[in-house]
Amino acid sequence: MGPDVPLLNDYKQEFFLKRFPQTVLGGPRFKLGYCAPPYIYVNQIILFLTPWVLGGVGTLMYQLGVMKDYYTAALSGGLMFVTALILQMTNLYAKQKTVTVERMQIQNTLTDEDEFEFSSCVGSETVKFIIPGKKYIINTVFHSLLAGVLCGLGTWYLLPNRITLLYSNIGGTVVIFVFGWVTICIGEYSLIVNTATETATFQALDTYEITALMRPFYIFVFIAVDLAHRFAVNTPILEQTNQILHIIFLFLPFLWAMGILPPLDALFLWGMEQLLEFGLGGSPMSSNTKLLVMFLISAGTAIASYFIPSTLGVILFMTGFGFILSLNLSEIGFAFKHTMISHLASSKSKNMHRGLRIQFGWREFIFYLTVLTFALIEASLLHQFAGFSSFSKASPQAIASYILIILLIIMWILREIQRVYLFGVFRNPFYPKDVRTVTVFMEKQRRLMKVGVVRRILLTLVSPFAMIAFLSLDRSLQNLHSVSVCIGFTRIFRMVWQNTENALLDIVVVSIAQMLVFNPDLWWNRSLDTGIRLLLVGILRDRLLQFVSKLQFAIAILLTSWTEKKQRRKSTATLITLNVVFFPILLTFVAISALLSSPLLPLFTLPVFLIGFPRPVRSWPGPVGATACVCSDTVYYQQMVPSLAVALQSALAAGSLGLSLPGSHYLCRFQDRLMWILVLEKGFTYCSVNIKGLELQETSCHAAEAHRVDEIFETAFEHQEHTKILSPNHHFGHILTPCTVLPVRLYSDARNVLSGIIDSHENLKHLKDDFIKVLVWMLVQYCYKKSKTWESPGKADKNKKGSFPENQHSGAIERSRPLREEDSFSVDTIEDWTDDSDIFDLEPSGRMKDRKEPGQLGTTPKEHLSIPGSVETRSHNVPQEMSPEDKLYRAVVLGLPAVDKGKQQEVLPQVEFSCSYSELLSIPEEWRTAPVPSSKVNEMRQRFPEEWYRFILSQLDFFHLKEKPSNLLEDLMKDKALKDLYIHGVLSCCFGLFGLDNAVPAPSHVFRAYTGGIPWSVGLDWLTGKPELFQLALKAFRYTFKLMVDKASLGPVENFKELVNYLEEYENDWYIGLVSDLEWQEAVLQEKPYLFSLGHDPNMGIYTGRVLTLQELLVQVGKLNDEAVRGQWANLSWELLYATNDDEERYSIQAHPVLLRNLTVQAADPPLGYPVYSSELLHLPLF
C-alpha cells in the first residue's frame, strides 16, 4: 500500500462527520445523513436549552431580589428534576406503546440502519429517537436526581452577581454567564436525554451507563471549588483558583471533544495509581482489585503514622510497614494458602497449581525476616543516638549522603557496562563482540555476570540500609503529628525498598541540594521538610523523563514522515511546516501530557499531536493475559515462555536490561518469533511481567518491520568484529534500543528444500525395502510392549481375552478369500436388506440390531452393506446424525461390481507356534486378513528381510519374564509360524499404502502417503478399518521417509545396529509427522528434542522439510520507547473505539520501520490488538 492510503474510507468519513458534532454538543443529532422532519431538530434544540430556561427562572428571581441565592438554586434544581423524570417517563411510555408493533414488524433490509420513520412531532418513534432512555430503572431515577442537583448548583455557580464579584467586569460576566450555561446544557443533555459517544473511551462497552456521568462529574468538580470559596473566609489561594477555573469552565466542551479529560473509570484508576506511586511510595499494580486494596492499605498506613505519640515509634512503624508493603504480598498469600491446604489435605495438594508462581519458602521467609530485623535495629539506634544534630558538612547525615553518592555512581556504572550500548548511543567496549552462540557468549560474559552479582548485592542490601541511615538521622522526624512528615516519610521509607534505584537518585539530589544551600531563610529549607522535598524531586524526575521520552517520540514522527519515503504523504510538507512554526505549542502539548502522565497521541500516527487522556500505565482495562488470538503458532510461545521468564529474571536482577520500571516495554527476537514484554509491577526482590507472542505468519507490513528489528540486533550483536571502540549506534532515534542477549531453551526452526532427495530414483527405489524393515521393527516393538503385561505363557492363557483381539475365540477365524491375480475386489459378506430399512442407513436395520457383537459370536467383524451390489466404506468416526446425501455418499461406491452372496467364507486354521513363547510376540490375526492374492504372499516371503527380523528378535531381553528358558530368543527366531504372521502383517500394510503394484513410487505418492492423503483403494479401505494398524503403518512410513532423508544427507546405513539406533532415536527423541497434527503441538509442549515435518509448495512445485530442534539459544532483547508505545496505543484506542476505523488496510497499521507501528498494534490487548499468545501474570523473583 502507498503512503497516501486514505486515513478513513468514505463510509467511515461520513460516519465520523455525523458522530463528532454529536460529541461536541453532548448528544443532539443534527447531522443524520438522511432527510428528517424539521420538528426533529426543533425538539432537540428545545431539550438542549431547557436547563438554561429553568436556571434562568431562578436567576431572574435572584436578580430581582425575590429569592435568595440558595432558594434560587433549589427552585431551578427542583424544576429540572421534575422535567427529567417527565422525559424518562415519556420514553418508557413510548416503548410500551410500540412494543407489540415491534414484534410484528418486518425489518426492511434495504433501509439504512440509522434511518427512522417519523409520524408526528411527539410520536413514539420521535420520542425513542430523541430520548433513547436508560437500560436500568435505578439509573432513570438517579440520573434524574443528579440532573436536578446539577441544574441547581449550576444556577448558583453562574449567578451574575457572583461572577461580577470575582472579576469586577460586566463584559466578562456576560461571556462567562452565556458560555457557562452552554457547558451546563451540554452536561445535562448528555446525562438525561441522549449520551454522546466520548472521544475519551477506555472501556469498549458501557455496561452500567457510566459514560453519562462523565460530563456532570467534571462540572461538579468546578462547582465544588466555588462552594469551598464561598464558605471559606479570607483564602486568597481559593479565590485565585476559582477565578481561573471559571475561565477554564468555558472550555470544558473543547476538552471533552478533544478527549483530554478521562472517563470516570480511567480517571479513578489513574488517580489511585498516581497517589499510590508518588504520594505513598508504592508501585502501579497489575489489576484493578490489587490497585484498590494496596491503595487503601497504604493510605491507612500513612494515616496511622500521624497518631503515633513517639518519634521512635513513628520511625519503626514507617520502616517496618514500608518494607512489608514493598513485598509481593499477593504471592506470599498464595504460598501461605497453598501451604496450609497441603498440610490440611495432602491428597488434594496434588491437584493444586503446578508450582508456586513465585517460590516462597522457608529460605525466603528467613531472608525477609532478617532484613526487616536489621532495618528496624539500624533505624532505631541511629535515630536514638545520632538523630538530633542539624545538617552540616561533617554531620552524620552528611556522611551518609557521601556514601549514597558513591553508591549511586557505582551502581550506575555497573548497570551501563552490562548493556551493549552506553546511554543507547555508543558501543560498550566491555560487552562481548560477535555474539552468536550460547557457549561463546557465556564464556565472554563471565566477567559481566560477576558485575551483575555485585550490583545485585549493592541494590538489594547495601543501598536500602544506607538510605535508611540517611532518613533516620533527619531532624524533620522530630516533628510529631505533622501531615507533611507523615506523607513524605511514609512514602520514602517504602520507596527505599519498592523502587530502590529511583529512591537512591532522589535522596542524592536532595542531599546535594542541602549541601549547596545552607541558607536557612531560603524557601527550600524554611517551608519544606526532607520528606516533602523528596516527594517533589520524585515527581519532577518522573515528569522530566516522560517529557524527554515524549519529545523524542514526537521528533521521530516528524523526521520519519519525510525521511522514510513510504511515509511521505501529500500533506507531509504542510504538517512539518506547521509543526516547525508552532513548535512552542508542540512543546506545550508535550509538557502538559508529561505533567498529566498521559500519552502523547499522534492522530492516525501522523505528525498531528493531541493530548491523550490519562490512564493507568498498563493502558488497557482488562485483566492481564485474559485474551489472545490463539492459533497453531501459539504453542511455540507456550513452550518457550517458562525458559524466557527464567532468563529475564537473571537479566532484570543484574541490571542488563537497564532501568526497568512499571510501564517499561521490551521486544525479544528469535528467528521468526517476536515476544513483547510489559513490566506491570516491581517491588523488593520481585518483578511482575506479561509476555505476548506476535504472529509468525508474516504479512508484508509485519515482515518489513521485523526485517528492521533484525537489522538493528545484527548490527549490535553480530557485526562487531572490526568496529571501533565507542562506535556510535547507527539506529539511534529508533524506538528500539538493543540491550543484551538471553540464553533461552526453545526450538530453532530450519526449513530445507528436498529437491534431489524425494525425487531421486535411487532413493525411491530403496523406499519400499526400508519401509518393510522399519515396519517389522515397529510391529515387533508393538507386540513386545504388549507382552510386558504377561508374565508367562501360562498366565497368557488366562489373559488372552484382554490382550489381543484375535485371541478372543478358540475356534477358527473366518477370513476373506485371497484375491486372484485377475480379481479387482472382494467382499466378506453381505447382510440381508429388508424393506423396512432406510436405504441411507450406515448399517441395516431390523434383525441386525438384535444380533450379538462380533466378539461374542466368535468371529471377526463383518462388513454390513445397505443395498445388494453396493460397497460401504467403513469409518470409525461417523457422526450420529447425517443428511441423506451424506449417507448416500458414504454407503454407495459407484462403479464397483455386485457381490455374489452365495460365495462361502474360507476358514483360516489357528496358528500353531513351535515355541510356546511366540504368542507373546503374535500380532493380532485380523491384521493379516487383507484380501491379497497368494502369489503376493509368496513374493513377500522372498522380499522379507529375514536377517533383519532375526537381528531385531536378538535385541529383545524379556526381563519382565520371571521364568524363561535360556534359548528363548533362538526358539523365537526358528518359529516359522511367527515369521509368517509378520509376513502377512507387513504385506497387509504394503497392500494398503502401495497397492499390489511393484513400481517405484512417485514423489507425489510418497507425499500423500506421508500426509495420510492416499486416494481410495481396496487395500487402503481395509487398512483404515484397522485404526491401530493404520497408525502404525503411517508412523513406519514417516520414519522410513525420515530415514531416506538422513541417508541422503549423512550417508548410507552401515549395519543393522546403526539402523536400530536411528529408529530408537526417532522413537524416543523425535516427533515425525505434520505441523497440523494435534500430536505436533503436544510434542512441542512436552519438549521433544526434535520434530520433523514434510511440506509441499504447489506454487513452486517443491517439497520441503521442516526440522525443529530444542536447544539453548540466544534471544536478542531491546528496550522500547515507552511513550512511543503508549502514544500509538492511545491512537489505536481512539481510532477503533471512537472513529470505528477497523479497515485492515488503514494507514495507521501500515509498516513503519522506525516506530514499529504494525508490531505495536499487534501487541495491544484484544479486541484492538491480535497477539497469538498472552501469558498470565508472571512473577519473577529477583534475588
PDB file of C-alpha atoms in Angstrom, residues 112 114 160 247 294 322 394 403 440 469 588 781 949 1018 1110 1125:
ATOM      1  CA  ASP A 112     -30.096   2.228   6.306  1.00  0.00           C
ATOM      2  CA  ASP A 114     -29.734   4.553  11.290  1.00  0.00           C
ATOM      3  CA  PRO A 160     -24.259  37.212  37.517  1.00  0.00           C
ATOM      4  CA  ILE A 247     -12.486  30.674  32.748  1.00  0.00           C
ATOM      5  CA  MET A 294      -2.998  -1.710  48.008  1.00  0.00           C
ATOM      6  CA  GLY A 322       7.476   0.277  54.222  1.00  0.00           C
ATOM      7  CA  ALA A 394      30.549  16.958  58.951  1.00  0.00           C
ATOM      8  CA  ILE A 403      28.133   7.178  50.910  1.00  0.00           C
ATOM      9  CA  VAL A 440      30.842 -18.299  23.252  1.00  0.00           C
ATOM     10  CA  ALA A 469      20.586   5.548  57.800  1.00  0.00           C
ATOM     11  CA  THR A 588       3.434  22.901  25.457  1.00  0.00           C
ATOM     12  CA  GLN A 781       8.270 -53.431  19.322  1.00  0.00           C
ATOM     13  CA  TYR A 949      13.998 -59.919  11.536  1.00  0.00           C
ATOM     14  CA  VAL A1018      -9.440 -51.511  -1.689  1.00  0.00           C
ATOM     15  CA  LEU A1110      15.155 -27.916  21.027  1.00  0.00           C
ATOM     16  CA  VAL A1125       4.147   2.579  22.598  1.00  0.00           C
TER      17      VAL A1125
END
